[in-house]
């Protein structure tokens, strides 16, 4: 199983010098260990603290609710991870979720059936991602400028399409998606788990994954070796858009309507989860498990604070503090 | 002796004529005719900024020349990108080595040439096979790195250069292009690379060698081409020249 430290040196040797595994105490004193495992350490820490402060936190019902609430963020964090691995950033992610939701609502309301509505929603958000990648690579424009522009553009588009009004989506399929479960987990959790597995395989076990990291690490060198770095970047943004589409399905299923509102905390938390997951914002270094656990951690934080009756006003503050802390620890990776 | 009256011969593995490359207002090289004979070691020398690296990079598809014709293996063949050049059988050791710091030694050795296992429509990396191959590639060239699972970032300058050379010669290319392959190497390692170039020549692999070390160039190469300020100014047989003549050609003090 690959973790954030998967790329780290292991104890195989090609030459004469044999490399010994660092001892546990040396490992625990090494700041880069804490950086690589920030999300896991943070999650475990939060579970312990909240578990002691409020035993309800550890109840099966609450843990299930927590996972359910984390599903959307996990899916978005995966999309964001692919983009950040290429040393880009997708600021239009939450806006794309809104656009997907609105298209889903409108197509469904027009009587085309829920499946076509879902497919069109995901196709639209994937197209947004493709468009982002195309403009960034063809126009040689910085990622955050383009995706900031798309963020604004999609917001307008969403408002125009929806007339600023929410659309109710009464579909038994989506209702079952939101409330049904298989085994211990609700369907949205399974969707998130599948996304993690597929993304993990794509990143670690395919040529695309290596080329993605190479593009993010040193695009010029990757290009000199024949990797089509522009295509890789466009693919990463398209994946991000696709993930936004899946998230929009989960979102509409969860709230039962398509709202022309952008949940900016989804965007910020997706970046935060990626940072917590030990992914380098400079590209070239990534994992899927790390950001997924980072997303879980952020959700657990909000969940725990709510159980402790901490005002919702304090939650963004807590998230911000944790992300800055993680970024500080991350500096030791260098 | 002038480069201008050289016509691409039939025994050329790679040849170009009238090749030019500009970056905005900067002329990297203009109207260059050049060729490398099959099975020979062809050297390109010249002062810093003469345009050697840019010429090399234009031959192997990294840059698109603005004008001129390129022939490879007897055919008119400009490469639209480095991938096409590699597929045609050209491997390059770039001056900047083209290594990816965050990837491991094994991943770098197989970058864009990964070994995959097919499962239905999918292709998964065969990491075991790549690691095994990487080990044997390195040991064949007696290159010492602490581990093939080590990130390239942590290797020394010489080790990095060795990895880049290993990648270029380890795959059975028809033409190996080396841009200052011994720049960061110690005495022993330089000797190893020179032996390696001789071995390639014995295996009738064609080599293009860019170097500032004129003694090395005279030791290793069959034909020497001289660039000065973006022009190909001369070409001589290595056996028919002297160090003094080469210095004069490079500096223009003829
Ligand atoms: N990508 C680029 N953009 C702009 N100018 C470039 C680029 N690459 C090379 N040049 C310019 O082209 C000229 C030739 O550079 P080149 O790297 O080919 O020289 P060189 O002969 O390899 O020198 P050295 O011996 O120092 O490696 C230089 O003036 C350089 O500044
Ligand atoms: Mg050079």
Short mmCIF file of C-alpha atoms and ligand atoms in Angstrom, two decimals, chain B residues 23 26-28 46-55 63 95 179-180 212, ligand 1:
data_model
loop_
_atom_site.label_atom_id
_atom_site.label_comp_id
_atom_site.label_asym_id
_atom_site.label_seq_id
_atom_site.Cartn_x
_atom_site.Cartn_y
_atom_site.Cartn_z
CA UNK B 23 14.24 32.61 -29.82
CA UNK B 26 18.04 35.84 -30.15
CA UNK B 27 19.61 33.82 -32.93
CA UNK B 28 20.75 30.53 -31.39
CA UNK B 46 32.52 25.61 -29.67
CA UNK B 47 32.59 28.26 -26.99
CA UNK B 48 29.82 28.92 -24.48
CA UNK B 49 26.71 30.17 -26.20
CA UNK B 50 27.89 29.06 -29.65
CA UNK B 51 24.59 27.22 -30.12
CA UNK B 52 25.69 23.60 -29.63
CA UNK B 53 22.98 22.60 -27.19
CA UNK B 54 20.26 24.35 -29.14
CA UNK B 55 21.38 22.60 -32.32
CA UNK B 63 12.95 22.55 -30.37
CA UNK B 95 23.11 19.23 -20.74
CA UNK B 179 25.67 17.08 -24.42
CA UNK B 180 28.72 17.52 -22.17
CA UNK B 212 34.57 21.52 -24.16
N1 LIG C 1 15.14 28.48 -24.62
C1 LIG C 1 15.89 29.55 -24.97
N2 LIG C 1 15.34 30.78 -25.00
C2 LIG C 1 16.07 31.85 -25.36
N3 LIG C 1 17.36 31.79 -25.71
C3 LIG C 1 17.97 30.60 -25.70
C4 LIG C 1 17.27 29.42 -25.31
N4 LIG C 1 18.12 28.37 -25.40
C5 LIG C 1 19.30 28.89 -25.79
N5 LIG C 1 19.22 30.23 -25.99
C6 LIG C 1 20.28 31.10 -26.46
O1 LIG C 1 20.87 30.53 -27.60
C7 LIG C 1 22.28 30.71 -27.58
C8 LIG C 1 22.98 29.38 -27.72
O2 LIG C 1 22.81 28.64 -26.53
P1 LIG C 1 23.29 27.12 -26.36
O3 LIG C 1 22.78 26.64 -25.07
O4 LIG C 1 22.92 26.37 -27.56
O5 LIG C 1 24.87 27.31 -26.28
P2 LIG C 1 25.96 26.19 -26.08
O6 LIG C 1 26.84 26.24 -27.28
O7 LIG C 1 25.36 24.90 -25.76
O8 LIG C 1 26.76 26.78 -24.83
P3 LIG C 1 27.41 25.99 -23.59
O9 LIG C 1 28.74 25.53 -24.02
O10 LIG C 1 27.53 27.07 -22.54
O11 LIG C 1 26.50 24.90 -23.18
C9 LIG C 1 22.61 31.44 -26.29
O12 LIG C 1 22.78 32.80 -26.57
C10 LIG C 1 21.41 31.23 -25.43
O13 LIG C 1 21.20 32.31 -24.58
#
